[in-house]
Amino acid sequence: MPTPFKNFSGIAAPLPQANINTDAVIPATYMRSPSSDLGAGLFARWRYQESGEPIADFILNREPFKHATILLAGPNFGCGSSREAAVWALLRFGIRCVVAPSFADIFYENSFRNGLLPAVVTQAVFDEALAQAVGHAGEVFCVDLGAAEISLPSGARMAFSIPPMRRDAMLRGDDDIATTLRRES
């Protein structure tokens, strides 16, 4: 059962490519063993050379973004196979919120089931957040799930879309069963 989602502040890493699929998020080789470090496998093909050495210019290998808790991703994030491990890898790396103009349906649902906030924003809002992440690298964004908004380093607030039932379940830490029982009572 997920834990109640708490508001937080953190660094946002820009990764604005469209159609980032779950195989890019976590390659299958990192899912072969229960002892695999899924956080280390996050974007492994983009983060590491074949020798295992980090690729210095990949965003999550650079300061301050290697400490990001928010990922700014392009549209249709999490497309491809229905790998729930993609959500697990993001969480194990330390990402608690992915902000994007859209998400693949299965990834979106898996995010809620595991306590990762998929914040849907308009393209204009996304572009502003992206500019803030690049122009104010290392400064914090503040995520407020109850208000469904993220405060940018400039002080501007951006609203994100989330179904009220999903928002309330995340705030309570309810899983699908608890949400169903709550609706039936």
mmCIF file of N, CA and C in Angstrom, residues 2 6-7 12 34 50 52 57-58 66 71 81 100 111 119 133-134 147 172 180-181 184-185:
data_model
loop_
_atom_site.group_PDB
_atom_site.id
_atom_site.type_symbol
_atom_site.label_atom_id
_atom_site.label_comp_id
_atom_site.label_asym_id
_atom_site.label_seq_id
_atom_site.Cartn_x
_atom_site.Cartn_y
_atom_site.Cartn_z
ATOM 1 N N PRO A 2 0.625 2.180 -0.897
ATOM 2 C CA PRO A 2 1.437 3.402 -0.918
ATOM 3 C C PRO A 2 1.310 4.186 0.385
ATOM 4 N N LYS A 6 3.196 13.421 0.497
ATOM 5 C CA LYS A 6 3.472 14.673 1.202
ATOM 6 C C LYS A 6 3.997 15.693 0.199
ATOM 7 N N ASN A 7 3.601 16.938 0.361
ATOM 8 C CA ASN A 7 4.144 17.998 -0.480
ATOM 9 C C ASN A 7 5.652 18.041 -0.291
ATOM 10 N N ALA A 12 14.214 20.053 -10.438
ATOM 11 C CA ALA A 12 13.538 19.477 -11.601
ATOM 12 C C ALA A 12 14.551 19.284 -12.724
ATOM 13 N N PRO A 34 15.653 -9.995 -8.694
ATOM 14 C CA PRO A 34 15.019 -9.193 -7.646
ATOM 15 C C PRO A 34 16.000 -8.271 -6.925
ATOM 16 N N GLU A 50 28.834 1.557 -22.779
ATOM 17 C CA GLU A 50 28.834 0.088 -22.701
ATOM 18 C C GLU A 50 29.782 -0.412 -21.626
ATOM 19 N N GLY A 52 30.104 0.819 -18.795
ATOM 20 C CA GLY A 52 29.525 1.092 -17.486
ATOM 21 C C GLY A 52 29.865 2.470 -16.950
ATOM 22 N N ASP A 57 27.482 13.995 -20.125
ATOM 23 C CA ASP A 57 26.547 15.050 -20.509
ATOM 24 C C ASP A 57 25.072 14.641 -20.413
ATOM 25 N N PHE A 58 24.779 13.414 -19.961
ATOM 26 C CA PHE A 58 23.370 13.054 -19.771
ATOM 27 C C PHE A 58 22.843 13.803 -18.550
ATOM 28 N N LYS A 66 21.501 15.423 -10.953
ATOM 29 C CA LYS A 66 21.630 14.050 -10.444
ATOM 30 C C LYS A 66 20.907 13.885 -9.109
ATOM 31 N N LEU A 71 10.932 15.179 -12.604
ATOM 32 C CA LEU A 71 11.383 15.014 -13.983
ATOM 33 C C LEU A 71 10.412 15.747 -14.893
ATOM 34 N N SER A 81 5.869 -0.819 -23.732
ATOM 35 C CA SER A 81 5.353 -1.955 -22.968
ATOM 36 C C SER A 81 4.809 -1.504 -21.616
ATOM 37 N N ALA A 100 4.555 16.291 -17.373
ATOM 38 C CA ALA A 100 4.562 16.124 -18.828
ATOM 39 C C ALA A 100 3.231 16.583 -19.416
ATOM 40 N N SER A 111 1.716 4.686 -12.193
ATOM 41 C CA SER A 111 2.280 5.743 -11.345
ATOM 42 C C SER A 111 1.446 5.928 -10.091
ATOM 43 N N ALA A 119 2.032 14.459 -13.172
ATOM 44 C CA ALA A 119 1.387 15.771 -13.253
ATOM 45 C C ALA A 119 1.228 16.181 -14.716
ATOM 46 N N ALA A 133 13.607 25.346 -15.251
ATOM 47 C CA ALA A 133 14.555 24.301 -14.843
ATOM 48 C C ALA A 133 15.930 24.538 -15.449
ATOM 49 N N VAL A 134 15.954 24.998 -16.687
ATOM 50 C CA VAL A 134 17.226 25.264 -17.359
ATOM 51 C C VAL A 134 17.826 26.586 -16.881
ATOM 52 N N ALA A 147 -3.341 21.293 -3.739
ATOM 53 C CA ALA A 147 -3.732 22.427 -4.578
ATOM 54 C C ALA A 147 -3.575 22.116 -6.068
ATOM 55 N N ARG A 172 -4.136 10.366 0.863
ATOM 56 C CA ARG A 172 -4.425 9.442 1.970
ATOM 57 C C ARG A 172 -3.488 8.240 1.990
ATOM 58 N N THR A 180 -11.710 1.711 -3.608
ATOM 59 C CA THR A 180 -12.981 1.047 -3.924
ATOM 60 C C THR A 180 -13.838 0.909 -2.675
ATOM 61 N N LEU A 181 -13.247 0.470 -1.588
ATOM 62 C CA LEU A 181 -14.003 0.311 -0.341
ATOM 63 C C LEU A 181 -14.535 1.652 0.157
ATOM 64 N N GLU A 184 -17.578 2.559 -1.858
ATOM 65 C CA GLU A 184 -18.740 1.707 -1.589
ATOM 66 C C GLU A 184 -19.351 1.955 -0.226
ATOM 67 N N SER A 185 -18.631 2.599 0.666
ATOM 68 C CA SER A 185 -19.174 2.812 2.016
ATOM 69 C C SER A 185 -20.021 4.059 2.111
#
